[in-house]
Amino acid sequence: MNAYRIALDAENLRIMLTTLVKWTASGAMVFGGVVPYVPQYRDIKRSENAEGFSTYVCLVLLVANLLRIFFWFGRRFEYPLLAQSVIMIFTMLGMLHLCVRVKSMHDISTRRRAFIDFDVRHFWKWNRFSDYLQAVLLFTAIGGYLTYLLIDSFIFVEGIGFLAVFTEAMLGSPQFYRNFQNKSTVGMSVQMVLMWTSGDVFKTGYFIANQAPVQFWICGLLQVGVDIAILTQVWYYARYPQTVKKAVS
């Protein structure tokens, strides 16, 4: 009888610990994605200089997470991943708002670049946050309408799923290119990139362990590779300093 009770207690403890681990992992997935941007946000706000951070990172994450939400309507996946996308969208809008405000403080040009001008030369280089918001809302409306029309198309649904995770996998590419342009990583938060790397490793493992759609974990591995490339830039430009060039916003 005692042996039975001990075995039962051990099984209950195992179930409790398993549940706790799952909830902790889910919470890390939901909120862990925004943590890397906290040091970058603080750096920009403190220095009032956003030159080291590429706002195209915000563009990549906004597109990727909106596509992921569209994908969810066609092929349901775990709610923590859906919640992560919603939180990340608001986080990127907050980053954009700060960057636009800081850049406007140093912008001596009187010419306004607006979204409604539909000038591709100034795409994602507008003067006001409202222009970025208009672009995001337009993309959401068009994407939502197409998803509604083609929700029963296997090719469409799987296609947007792949685009969502592939776009997110390219998250670090704008930052990598900006560093390459500047020949420096000054102004970029190394903490942010280290958190990207650790988060992407955890995220990829989470995808594999929870049998997420294959698009998720393949592109997760690609994302880790991009993170490592940026960290390599940090080492290279610190060891071999080069002439710093001011990147075009």
Coordinates of C-alpha atoms in Angstrom, one line a residue, residues 1 8 43 62 75 94 108 114 133 135 144 148 156 162 186-187 206 223 225-226 236:
M1 CA 0.0 0.0 0.0
L8 CA 1.2 7.7 -7.0
D43 CA 20.0 53.1 -25.4
L62 CA 5.8 43.5 -38.4
R75 CA -3.8 26.3 -39.9
G94 CA 6.7 51.3 -30.0
I108 CA 17.0 69.7 -40.5
A114 CA 4.8 60.7 -46.5
L133 CA 0.9 53.2 -39.1
A135 CA 1.4 51.4 -44.2
G144 CA -6.7 39.9 -44.2
Y148 CA -10.5 35.5 -46.2
F156 CA -2.0 29.8 -50.2
F162 CA 6.5 29.8 -45.1
V186 CA 28.5 51.4 -32.8
G187 CA 25.0 52.3 -31.7
Y206 CA 10.6 24.8 -28.6
Q223 CA 17.7 32.8 -37.9
G225 CA 22.8 31.6 -38.4
V226 CA 22.1 35.3 -39.1
Y236 CA 35.6 41.9 -36.5

